[in-house]
Amino acid sequence: MPNRIRGISVFILCAILVLLLRLAQIQLLEPESFGKHHINLLEESVKQRAQEFLLDDGRGEFYDKNGRALTGTKVPSLVLFPFLKDMDWDVEALAEILNVTPEEIEAAVRTAEKPIVFGRPLTEEEMEKINRLKIPGAFAVYKETDGKDTIAAQLIGVIGENGKLFRERYPDRSGSAKTPVGLTGLQKGFDEFLIPDENSRLVFHVDGKGDPLFGLHVRYISPANPYTPLKAIMTIDGEIQREAERIADLHKMKKGGIVLLDIETNSVLALVSRPNLDRANPFSGDGSKNFPVEAQIPGSVFKTVIAAAAIEEGIVPPDRQFDCDRPITGEGEAERKLGVLDFPASFAQSCNYTFAQLAKELAEKDKNLIEKYAERLGLLEPVGWRGDVFRLPDFRQLPDEEGGRVFLNDEERRDKNFAALTGIGQKNVRITPLAAANMMAAIARGGEKKQVRFVSEIRYADGSTMFSFPEQRMAGENISPDTAKALQKLLRGVVEKEKGTGSALNRLPAAVAGKSGTAETNRYAGEKQLLNKWFVGYFPYEKPKYALAVVNLEVFADEGSVLPIFADMVKYLHGKGS
């Protein structure tokens, strides 16, 4: 009997000890990250006895170069709490300020189970009048919008609640499964800076039935740190971005993009990707992709690389002629007969035979030459800004950006047929529209290639600067200034010459230099092959200010010309006087 009592006592003591340890775990050790699901018990306990209305998730926001908010716009709003339905309050005075009937307000409150936003956005005067009424449960506050109308949507990127990802990225940081994290685009790249410390909300304590506790006191809770949330100041101009998106939609761009760079600062002024992002299902369909930073088949745009290599390697003397009635193999007749052309005319009219032949000669001279010049023009590595930022080594502004390529392996480098097709931007050649625009900017500058900035600086909440992203050169060699000058003349010839593939752009208010491209893809609609159509260039030719790339992906041969889009952008920017 004593042994039995002793055993029961030990069991009870062990059970009490386990309970005490569990209680310590809940209340002392892991109150903000409990169990395998890392539940924030403090937050959950508050939810059980409070009604909350989120005003701002506390995440840092993006602004355009002129300081206009691109995400998280704050709208003056009227918030009504549902306990108003059980009170006598001055609904008539509120209705008079809003110019609505009292019945409309009462109906909204009567059906509400949680705090709601009522009516249209308020004016500053209306906000002051409403808050002077001091109605418990009726507050005029600034409410963050849902971002449905955000421009440059794919560039800025998507955020979402992902507790597992949050814990992987920030194991030493407090937060919950509902803390928004950057999943794509700049939101992903700048997540370390934008992740919220605390949100802003209205909190009202209730009992189990939802009735008020502690009188009718609603608390406003906001971050205590005056320096957060941080602001990411982008290089894009919101006005230009909106117009670029309008032009893309006007010309019914279904799949593709537009990239506009400021040549002097090598910064993105506008970046459009189509189709639009579906915010209800952000990872479904092509709207989830940012096509300007994805590597595409460039077609004849890549002839710019072959031209640069041929000039520097001295294989195109002024008197050299090419039979452009011949196909790229050199045997038989080409589908598009252009006659006998010199090198500048071959470039202007985009003669495939010329550049297939030159590519083979370059490969015979050195199998790595084509890739060498692609690298010198900045087409192989991602071109977005990267560098050390505080404790973040090799920080990339846009981690989703892809690099380019010329060949897949050494066998392809040694194959003459591969070299010929590579010379006209086919086979395994891939470049991004962003890199193509950056190549044009480098040529316009005299050959110097630079990294592309999307964000110029990070600011504290009070407007002071936390970090400025300097202009930076891209690593590696450049083409020579003489080669750049020769390329400038070739690119101008594409537009200026009567039979140039860009001659439709010759009567614009600003002189354009550039290169067209029509690339065959391995995709078909029925029996019709789909093509990628490009035009990349810069303007004004005499004093270059803008580099522009326009690409329409997977269109039929008789549709989707990008020249009208390019032309409309040139006309808009010239008319803008910027």
Coordinates of C-alpha atoms in Angstrom, one line a residue:
M1 CA 0.0 0.0 0.0
P2 CA 2.7 2.6 0.9
N3 CA 4.4 1.8 -2.5
R4 CA 1.2 2.3 -4.3
I5 CA 0.7 5.7 -2.6
R6 CA 4.3 6.6 -3.3
G7 CA 3.8 5.8 -7.0
I8 CA 0.6 7.8 -7.3
S9 CA 2.4 10.8 -5.5
V10 CA 5.3 10.6 -7.9
F11 CA 2.9 10.5 -10.9
I12 CA 1.0 13.5 -9.6
L13 CA 4.2 15.4 -9.0
C14 CA 5.4 14.6 -12.5
A15 CA 2.1 15.7 -14.0
I16 CA 2.3 19.0 -12.0
L17 CA 5.8 19.5 -13.2
V18 CA 4.9 18.9 -16.8
L19 CA 2.0 21.4 -16.4
L20 CA 4.3 24.0 -14.9
L21 CA 6.8 23.5 -17.7
R22 CA 4.0 23.9 -20.2
L23 CA 2.8 27.0 -18.5
A24 CA 6.3 28.4 -18.4
Q25 CA 6.6 27.7 -22.1
I26 CA 3.3 29.4 -22.9
Q27 CA 3.7 32.5 -20.7
L28 CA 7.5 33.0 -20.4
L29 CA 9.5 31.1 -23.1
E30 CA 7.4 31.1 -26.3
P31 CA 4.5 33.5 -25.9
E32 CA 5.1 35.0 -29.4
S33 CA 6.1 31.8 -31.2
F34 CA 4.4 28.9 -29.6
G35 CA 4.5 25.3 -31.0
K36 CA 5.4 24.0 -34.4
H37 CA 3.1 26.5 -36.1
H38 CA 4.8 29.4 -34.2
I39 CA 1.5 30.9 -33.0
N40 CA 1.7 34.3 -31.4
L41 CA -0.3 33.6 -28.2
L42 CA -0.3 37.3 -27.2
E43 CA -2.0 38.3 -30.4
E44 CA -4.5 35.5 -30.3
S45 CA -5.5 36.3 -26.7
V46 CA -6.1 39.9 -27.7
K47 CA -8.2 38.8 -30.6
Q48 CA -10.5 36.8 -28.3
R49 CA -11.3 39.9 -26.3
A50 CA -11.1 42.7 -28.8
Q51 CA -12.4 44.0 -32.1
E52 CA -9.6 45.4 -34.3
F53 CA -9.6 47.5 -37.4
L54 CA -6.3 47.5 -39.4
L55 CA -5.4 51.0 -40.6
D56 CA -1.9 50.2 -41.9
D57 CA 0.0 47.0 -41.9
G58 CA 3.2 48.9 -41.0
R59 CA 5.2 47.7 -44.0
G60 CA 7.4 50.2 -45.8
E61 CA 6.1 51.7 -49.0
F62 CA 7.3 52.6 -52.5
Y63 CA 7.3 56.1 -53.9
D64 CA 8.1 57.4 -57.4
K65 CA 11.0 59.8 -58.1
N66 CA 8.7 62.8 -57.4
G67 CA 7.6 61.5 -54.0
R68 CA 4.2 60.3 -55.0
A69 CA 3.1 57.1 -53.2
L70 CA 2.9 54.1 -55.4
T71 CA 1.8 51.6 -52.8
G72 CA -0.1 51.9 -49.5
T73 CA -1.9 55.1 -50.4
K74 CA -3.6 56.5 -47.3
V75 CA -7.2 57.5 -47.9
P76 CA -9.3 59.6 -45.4
S77 CA -12.0 57.2 -44.3
L78 CA -14.9 56.9 -41.9
V79 CA -14.7 53.8 -39.7
L80 CA -17.8 52.6 -37.8
F81 CA -17.8 50.0 -35.1
P82 CA -20.8 47.6 -34.9
F83 CA -21.6 48.3 -31.2
L84 CA -23.1 51.6 -32.4
K85 CA -26.3 49.6 -33.2
D86 CA -26.9 49.2 -29.5
M87 CA -26.4 52.8 -28.6
D88 CA -28.1 56.1 -28.8
W89 CA -25.8 58.4 -30.7
D90 CA -26.0 61.5 -32.9
V91 CA -26.4 59.8 -36.3
E92 CA -28.2 62.8 -37.7
A93 CA -25.1 65.1 -37.2
L94 CA -22.9 62.5 -38.9
A95 CA -25.3 62.1 -41.8
E96 CA -25.4 65.8 -42.3
I97 CA -21.6 66.0 -42.6
L98 CA -21.6 63.2 -45.1
N99 CA -24.6 64.4 -47.0
V100 CA -26.4 61.1 -46.7
T101 CA -29.5 60.0 -44.8
P102 CA -29.3 58.7 -41.2
E103 CA -31.0 55.5 -42.4
E104 CA -28.1 54.7 -44.7
I105 CA -25.7 54.8 -41.9
E106 CA -27.9 52.9 -39.5
A107 CA -28.5 50.1 -42.1
A108 CA -24.7 49.7 -42.6
V109 CA -24.1 49.5 -38.8
R110 CA -27.0 47.1 -38.3
T111 CA -25.6 44.5 -40.7
A112 CA -21.9 44.9 -39.6
E113 CA -20.3 42.2 -37.5
K114 CA -16.8 43.9 -37.6
P115 CA -15.6 47.5 -37.9
I116 CA -16.3 48.8 -41.4
V117 CA -15.4 51.7 -43.7
F118 CA -18.5 53.6 -44.6
G119 CA -19.1 55.6 -47.7
R120 CA -16.7 57.6 -50.0
P121 CA -13.3 59.0 -49.1
L122 CA -13.5 62.0 -46.9
T123 CA -12.2 65.5 -47.3
E124 CA -9.9 67.0 -44.6
E125 CA -12.7 69.3 -43.5
E126 CA -15.1 66.4 -43.1
M127 CA -12.5 64.5 -41.1
E128 CA -12.2 67.4 -38.6
K129 CA -15.9 67.8 -38.3
I130 CA -16.5 64.1 -37.7
N131 CA -13.8 63.8 -35.1
R132 CA -15.1 66.9 -33.3
L133 CA -18.4 65.0 -32.7
K134 CA -16.5 62.5 -30.5
I135 CA -18.9 59.7 -31.2
P136 CA -17.7 56.5 -29.6
G137 CA -17.4 54.0 -32.5
A138 CA -17.2 56.5 -35.3
F139 CA -13.7 57.6 -36.4
A140 CA -12.3 59.6 -39.3
V141 CA -8.9 58.2 -40.0
Y142 CA -6.4 57.5 -42.7
K143 CA -6.9 54.0 -44.0
E144 CA -4.4 52.2 -46.2
T145 CA -5.8 51.2 -49.6
D146 CA -5.6 47.7 -51.0
G147 CA -3.3 48.7 -53.9
K148 CA -5.6 47.4 -56.7
D149 CA -4.6 50.4 -58.9
T150 CA -0.9 50.2 -58.4
I151 CA 1.2 51.0 -61.4
A152 CA 4.4 49.1 -62.3
A153 CA 2.7 46.2 -60.6
Q154 CA 5.1 43.4 -61.7
L155 CA 8.2 45.6 -61.0
I156 CA 7.1 46.5 -57.5
G157 CA 6.0 43.0 -56.9
V158 CA 3.6 41.1 -54.6
I159 CA 3.5 40.7 -50.8
G160 CA 1.7 38.0 -48.8
E161 CA 1.3 36.3 -45.5
N162 CA 3.7 33.4 -45.3
G163 CA 4.7 32.5 -41.8
K164 CA 7.2 29.8 -42.9
L165 CA 9.0 32.2 -45.2
F166 CA 9.0 34.9 -42.5
R167 CA 10.7 32.5 -40.0
E168 CA 13.2 31.4 -42.6
R169 CA 14.2 34.9 -43.5
Y170 CA 14.1 36.4 -40.0
P171 CA 14.6 33.7 -37.4
D172 CA 15.6 36.3 -34.8
R173 CA 12.8 38.7 -35.4
S174 CA 9.4 38.9 -33.7
G175 CA 6.4 38.6 -35.8
S176 CA 3.5 36.4 -36.7
A177 CA 2.2 34.2 -39.6
K178 CA 0.3 37.3 -40.7
T179 CA 3.3 39.5 -41.1
P180 CA 3.4 40.5 -44.8
V181 CA 6.6 39.5 -46.6
G182 CA 7.8 40.4 -50.1
L183 CA 7.3 37.5 -52.5
T184 CA 8.3 38.9 -55.9
G185 CA 9.9 42.0 -57.5
L186 CA 11.2 44.9 -55.5
Q187 CA 9.0 43.9 -52.6
K188 CA 11.2 40.8 -52.4
G189 CA 14.5 42.6 -53.0
F190 CA 13.8 45.3 -50.3
D191 CA 12.0 43.0 -47.9
E192 CA 14.7 43.4 -45.2
F193 CA 14.0 47.2 -45.1
L194 CA 10.3 47.1 -45.5
I195 CA 9.2 44.3 -43.2
P196 CA 7.0 45.9 -40.5
D197 CA 7.8 46.2 -36.8
E198 CA 4.2 46.9 -35.8
N199 CA 0.9 47.8 -37.6
S200 CA -1.5 50.7 -36.9
R201 CA -5.0 49.8 -35.8
L202 CA -8.0 50.7 -33.8
V203 CA -8.8 48.3 -30.9
F204 CA -12.0 48.0 -28.9
H205 CA -12.3 45.5 -26.1
V206 CA -15.4 43.3 -26.0
D207 CA -16.9 40.5 -24.0
G208 CA -17.8 37.0 -25.3
K209 CA -21.0 38.4 -26.9
G210 CA -19.1 41.3 -28.6
D211 CA -20.5 43.9 -26.1
P212 CA -18.2 46.7 -24.9
L213 CA -15.8 46.3 -22.0
F214 CA -14.2 49.1 -20.0
G215 CA -16.8 51.7 -21.2
L216 CA -16.7 52.8 -24.8
H217 CA -13.0 53.5 -25.1
V218 CA -11.3 52.7 -28.5
R219 CA -7.5 52.7 -28.5
Y220 CA -5.4 53.8 -31.5
I221 CA -2.2 51.7 -31.6
S222 CA 0.7 52.6 -33.9
P223 CA 4.4 51.9 -34.1
A224 CA 6.5 53.7 -31.4
N225 CA 9.6 54.0 -33.6
P226 CA 9.4 57.5 -35.3
Y227 CA 11.9 56.3 -38.1
T228 CA 9.7 53.5 -39.4
P229 CA 8.2 52.5 -41.7
L230 CA 10.9 53.1 -44.3
K231 CA 10.3 54.6 -47.7
A232 CA 11.8 53.2 -50.9
I233 CA 12.2 56.0 -53.5
M234 CA 12.0 54.5 -56.9
T235 CA 13.5 56.0 -60.1
I236 CA 10.3 55.7 -62.1
D237 CA 8.3 58.7 -63.0
G238 CA 4.7 58.0 -62.1
E239 CA 3.3 60.1 -64.9
I240 CA 5.5 58.5 -67.5
Q241 CA 4.8 55.1 -66.2
R242 CA 1.0 55.6 -66.4
E243 CA 1.3 56.9 -70.0
A244 CA 3.5 53.9 -71.0
E245 CA 0.9 51.5 -69.6
R246 CA -1.8 53.4 -71.4
I247 CA 0.1 53.2 -74.7
A248 CA 0.7 49.4 -74.2
D249 CA -3.0 48.9 -73.7
L250 CA -4.0 51.2 -76.5
H251 CA -2.0 49.0 -78.9
K252 CA -3.5 45.8 -77.3
M253 CA -0.2 44.4 -76.1
K254 CA -1.1 41.0 -74.8
K255 CA 2.3 39.6 -73.8
G256 CA 5.4 41.7 -73.7
G257 CA 6.7 44.9 -72.2
I258 CA 8.2 48.4 -72.4
V259 CA 11.5 49.6 -70.7
L260 CA 12.4 53.3 -70.6
L261 CA 15.8 54.3 -69.2
D262 CA 17.3 57.7 -68.3
I263 CA 20.6 57.5 -70.1
E264 CA 22.4 60.0 -67.9
T265 CA 21.6 58.3 -64.6
N266 CA 21.0 54.8 -66.1
S267 CA 17.8 54.6 -64.1
V268 CA 14.4 53.1 -65.0
L269 CA 11.8 55.8 -65.7
A270 CA 9.1 53.3 -66.7
L271 CA 8.8 49.5 -66.9
V272 CA 5.6 47.9 -68.2
S273 CA 4.8 44.2 -68.3
R274 CA 1.7 42.8 -70.0
P275 CA -0.7 41.1 -69.3
N276 CA -1.8 42.9 -66.2
L277 CA -1.2 41.4 -62.8
D278 CA -4.4 39.8 -61.4
R279 CA -4.2 40.8 -57.7
A280 CA -7.0 38.3 -56.8
N281 CA -4.7 35.5 -58.1
P282 CA -1.3 37.0 -58.4
F283 CA 0.6 33.8 -59.2
S284 CA -1.8 32.6 -62.0
G285 CA -1.1 33.1 -65.7
D286 CA 1.3 35.4 -67.5
G287 CA 0.3 38.4 -65.4
S288 CA 2.5 37.1 -62.6
K289 CA 5.6 37.4 -64.8
N290 CA 7.7 40.5 -65.3
F291 CA 8.6 40.0 -68.9
P292 CA 11.1 42.9 -69.3
V293 CA 13.5 41.1 -66.9
E294 CA 12.9 37.6 -68.3
A295 CA 15.3 36.4 -71.0
Q296 CA 13.7 36.2 -74.4
I297 CA 14.7 35.2 -78.0
P298 CA 15.9 38.5 -79.5
G299 CA 16.2 37.8 -83.2
S300 CA 18.0 40.5 -85.1
V301 CA 18.5 42.8 -82.1
F302 CA 21.5 40.5 -81.4
K303 CA 23.1 41.6 -84.7
T304 CA 24.2 44.6 -82.7
V305 CA 26.6 42.3 -80.9
I306 CA 27.9 40.8 -84.1
A307 CA 28.3 44.2 -85.6
A308 CA 30.4 45.4 -82.5
A309 CA 32.6 42.3 -82.7
A310 CA 33.1 42.6 -86.5
I311 CA 34.1 46.2 -86.2
E312 CA 36.6 45.7 -83.4
E313 CA 38.0 42.5 -84.9
G314 CA 38.5 44.3 -88.3
I315 CA 36.5 41.9 -90.5
V316 CA 34.3 44.5 -92.2
P317 CA 36.4 46.8 -94.3
P318 CA 34.5 49.6 -96.0
D319 CA 34.6 47.9 -99.4
R320 CA 33.3 44.5 -98.3
Q321 CA 30.1 43.5 -100.0
F322 CA 27.5 40.7 -99.0
D323 CA 25.2 38.9 -101.3
C324 CA 21.9 39.3 -99.4
D325 CA 20.0 37.2 -101.9
R326 CA 21.5 34.2 -100.3
P327 CA 20.2 32.4 -97.1
I328 CA 22.2 32.0 -93.9
T329 CA 23.6 28.7 -95.2
G330 CA 25.0 30.5 -98.2
E331 CA 23.4 28.0 -100.6
G332 CA 20.3 28.6 -102.6
E333 CA 18.1 31.8 -102.4
A334 CA 16.8 33.7 -99.4
E335 CA 13.1 34.2 -98.9
R336 CA 13.7 37.9 -98.5
K337 CA 16.0 39.1 -101.3
L338 CA 17.9 42.3 -100.7
G339 CA 20.6 42.3 -103.4
V340 CA 24.3 43.0 -102.8
L341 CA 24.8 45.2 -99.8
D342 CA 27.7 46.7 -97.9
F343 CA 28.0 46.4 -94.1
P344 CA 26.0 49.5 -93.1
A345 CA 23.2 48.7 -95.5
S346 CA 23.2 45.0 -94.3
F347 CA 22.7 46.3 -90.8
A348 CA 19.9 48.8 -91.8
Q349 CA 18.0 46.2 -93.8
S350 CA 18.8 43.4 -91.3
C351 CA 20.4 41.0 -93.8
N352 CA 20.6 37.5 -92.3
Y353 CA 23.2 36.2 -94.6
T354 CA 25.7 39.0 -93.7
F355 CA 25.4 38.4 -89.9
A356 CA 25.4 34.6 -90.2
Q357 CA 28.6 34.8 -92.2
L358 CA 30.2 37.3 -89.8
A359 CA 29.2 35.1 -86.8
K360 CA 30.9 32.1 -88.4
E361 CA 34.1 34.0 -89.1
L362 CA 34.2 35.3 -85.5
A363 CA 33.6 31.8 -84.1
E364 CA 36.4 30.4 -86.4
K365 CA 38.7 33.2 -85.1
D366 CA 37.9 32.5 -81.5
K367 CA 35.0 30.3 -80.3
N368 CA 34.4 32.7 -77.3
L369 CA 34.4 36.0 -79.3
I370 CA 30.6 36.3 -79.7
E371 CA 30.1 35.8 -75.9
K372 CA 32.9 38.2 -75.2
Y373 CA 31.2 41.0 -77.0
A374 CA 27.8 40.1 -75.7
E375 CA 29.4 40.5 -72.2
R376 CA 31.0 43.8 -73.2
L377 CA 27.6 45.1 -74.2
G378 CA 26.1 44.0 -70.9
L379 CA 23.8 41.2 -72.2
L380 CA 24.9 38.2 -70.2
E381 CA 24.8 39.1 -66.5
P382 CA 21.8 40.7 -64.7
V383 CA 22.1 44.4 -65.2
G384 CA 20.2 45.6 -62.1
W385 CA 21.9 47.4 -59.3
R386 CA 23.9 45.2 -56.9
G387 CA 26.4 45.9 -54.2
D388 CA 27.0 46.0 -50.4
V389 CA 24.3 47.7 -48.4
F390 CA 25.1 47.9 -44.6
R391 CA 25.2 44.3 -43.4
L392 CA 23.8 42.9 -46.6
P393 CA 26.7 41.9 -48.9
D394 CA 25.9 41.7 -52.7
F395 CA 22.5 43.1 -52.3
R396 CA 20.4 43.0 -55.5
Q397 CA 17.6 45.5 -56.0
L398 CA 15.7 43.1 -58.2
P399 CA 16.5 39.5 -57.3
D400 CA 14.1 38.0 -59.9
E401 CA 16.0 39.5 -62.9
E402 CA 17.4 36.9 -65.2
G403 CA 20.7 37.0 -67.1
G404 CA 21.3 36.3 -70.8
R405 CA 23.1 33.6 -72.7
V406 CA 24.6 32.9 -76.2
F407 CA 25.5 29.2 -76.2
L408 CA 24.6 26.3 -73.9
N409 CA 27.8 24.4 -74.2
D410 CA 31.2 24.2 -75.9
E411 CA 30.0 21.9 -78.6
E412 CA 27.6 24.7 -79.8
R413 CA 30.5 27.2 -79.7
R414 CA 32.5 25.0 -82.2
D415 CA 29.5 24.3 -84.5
K416 CA 29.4 26.6 -87.6
N417 CA 25.7 26.1 -88.1
F418 CA 25.1 27.1 -84.5
A419 CA 27.3 30.2 -85.0
A420 CA 25.3 31.2 -88.1
L421 CA 21.9 31.0 -86.3
T422 CA 23.4 32.6 -83.2
G423 CA 24.5 35.6 -85.4
I424 CA 20.9 36.4 -86.2
G425 CA 19.7 36.0 -82.6
Q426 CA 18.2 32.5 -82.9
K427 CA 18.9 29.1 -81.5
N428 CA 19.8 29.4 -77.8
V429 CA 20.4 33.2 -77.7
R430 CA 18.4 34.8 -74.9
I431 CA 18.5 38.4 -73.6
T432 CA 16.2 40.5 -71.4
P433 CA 14.5 43.6 -72.8
L434 CA 16.0 45.4 -69.8
A435 CA 19.5 44.4 -70.8
A436 CA 18.7 45.4 -74.5
A437 CA 17.7 48.9 -73.3
N438 CA 20.8 49.0 -71.2
M439 CA 22.9 48.1 -74.2
M440 CA 21.4 51.0 -76.2
A441 CA 22.2 53.4 -73.3
A442 CA 25.8 52.2 -73.2
I443 CA 26.2 52.7 -76.9
A444 CA 24.7 56.2 -76.7
R445 CA 27.1 57.0 -73.9
G446 CA 30.1 56.0 -75.9
G447 CA 30.4 52.4 -74.8
E448 CA 30.4 52.6 -71.0
K449 CA 28.0 50.2 -69.5
K450 CA 26.4 50.8 -66.1
Q451 CA 24.1 49.0 -63.7
V452 CA 20.4 49.9 -63.8
R453 CA 18.8 51.4 -60.8
F454 CA 15.2 50.9 -59.9
V455 CA 15.4 52.5 -56.5
S456 CA 17.5 55.6 -55.8
E457 CA 17.4 55.7 -52.0
I458 CA 15.8 54.5 -48.8
R459 CA 14.4 57.1 -46.5
Y460 CA 13.3 57.1 -42.9
A461 CA 9.7 57.9 -42.1
D462 CA 10.7 61.5 -41.3
G463 CA 12.1 62.0 -44.8
S464 CA 15.8 61.8 -43.9
T465 CA 18.0 59.6 -46.0
M466 CA 19.0 56.1 -44.7
F467 CA 20.9 55.0 -47.8
S468 CA 21.5 56.3 -51.3
F469 CA 22.2 53.9 -54.2
P470 CA 25.0 55.4 -56.2
E471 CA 25.4 55.1 -60.0
Q472 CA 27.7 52.1 -60.6
R473 CA 29.6 50.7 -63.6
M474 CA 29.0 47.1 -64.6
A475 CA 32.0 44.9 -64.1
G476 CA 34.1 43.8 -67.1
E477 CA 35.3 45.4 -70.3
N478 CA 33.4 47.9 -72.5
I479 CA 33.4 48.2 -76.2
S480 CA 35.8 51.0 -77.4
P481 CA 34.6 54.6 -77.9
D482 CA 35.3 54.2 -81.7
T483 CA 33.2 51.1 -81.9
A484 CA 30.4 52.8 -80.0
K485 CA 30.6 55.7 -82.5
A486 CA 30.4 53.3 -85.4
L487 CA 27.4 51.5 -83.8
Q488 CA 25.7 54.8 -83.3
K489 CA 25.8 55.5 -87.1
L490 CA 24.6 52.0 -87.9
L491 CA 21.7 52.3 -85.5
R492 CA 20.7 55.6 -86.9
G493 CA 20.9 54.1 -90.4
V494 CA 18.2 51.6 -89.4
V495 CA 15.8 54.5 -89.1
E496 CA 17.2 57.0 -91.5
K497 CA 17.8 54.9 -94.6
E498 CA 14.9 54.5 -96.9
K499 CA 14.9 50.7 -96.7
G500 CA 15.9 50.4 -93.1
T501 CA 13.7 48.2 -90.9
G502 CA 12.9 51.2 -88.6
S503 CA 12.3 53.7 -91.4
A504 CA 8.7 54.2 -90.1
L505 CA 10.2 56.1 -87.2
N506 CA 12.1 58.6 -89.3
R507 CA 9.5 61.4 -89.2
L508 CA 9.2 61.6 -85.4
P509 CA 9.8 64.9 -83.6
A510 CA 13.0 63.4 -82.1
A511 CA 15.6 61.6 -84.2
V512 CA 15.8 57.9 -83.3
A513 CA 18.6 55.3 -83.5
G514 CA 17.8 51.7 -82.9
K515 CA 17.5 48.1 -84.1
S516 CA 14.5 45.9 -84.9
G517 CA 14.2 42.2 -84.3
T518 CA 11.8 39.5 -85.3
A519 CA 12.6 36.2 -83.6
E520 CA 11.1 32.8 -84.4
T521 CA 9.9 30.9 -81.4
N522 CA 9.2 27.2 -80.9
R523 CA 5.5 27.9 -80.2
Y524 CA 2.6 27.7 -82.6
A525 CA -1.1 28.6 -82.7
G526 CA -2.5 25.9 -84.9
E527 CA -0.1 25.8 -87.8
K528 CA 1.1 29.4 -87.5
Q529 CA 4.4 30.0 -85.8
L530 CA 4.5 32.7 -83.1
L531 CA 7.2 35.4 -83.2
N532 CA 8.8 37.8 -80.8
K533 CA 8.9 41.4 -82.2
W534 CA 11.4 43.9 -80.9
F535 CA 12.6 47.5 -81.4
V536 CA 15.3 48.8 -79.1
G537 CA 16.9 52.2 -79.4
Y538 CA 17.7 55.6 -78.0
F539 CA 16.7 59.2 -78.7
P540 CA 17.2 62.1 -79.5
Y541 CA 20.1 60.9 -81.6
E542 CA 22.2 64.1 -81.3
K543 CA 21.8 64.4 -77.5
P544 CA 20.8 61.0 -76.2
K545 CA 18.4 61.2 -73.3
Y546 CA 16.3 58.0 -73.3
A547 CA 16.9 54.4 -74.1
L548 CA 13.8 52.5 -75.0
A549 CA 13.0 48.8 -75.5
V550 CA 9.6 47.5 -76.7
V551 CA 8.9 43.8 -77.2
N552 CA 5.7 42.0 -78.2
L553 CA 6.0 38.3 -77.4
E554 CA 4.4 35.4 -79.3
V555 CA 2.5 37.2 -82.0
F556 CA 1.7 36.3 -85.5
A557 CA 3.7 37.6 -88.5
D558 CA 0.9 39.9 -89.6
E559 CA 0.2 41.5 -86.2
G560 CA 1.9 43.0 -83.1
S561 CA 4.2 45.6 -84.7
V562 CA 6.1 47.4 -81.9
L563 CA 7.0 50.4 -84.1
P564 CA 3.7 52.3 -83.3
I565 CA 4.3 51.7 -79.6
F566 CA 7.9 53.0 -79.8
A567 CA 6.7 56.0 -81.9
D568 CA 3.9 56.9 -79.4
M569 CA 6.4 56.9 -76.5
V570 CA 8.8 59.1 -78.5
K571 CA 6.0 61.6 -79.3
Y572 CA 4.8 61.6 -75.7
L573 CA 8.2 62.3 -74.2
H574 CA 9.0 64.9 -76.8
G575 CA 5.7 66.7 -76.2
K576 CA 6.2 66.5 -72.5
G577 CA 9.4 68.5 -73.0
S578 CA 11.3 66.2 -70.6

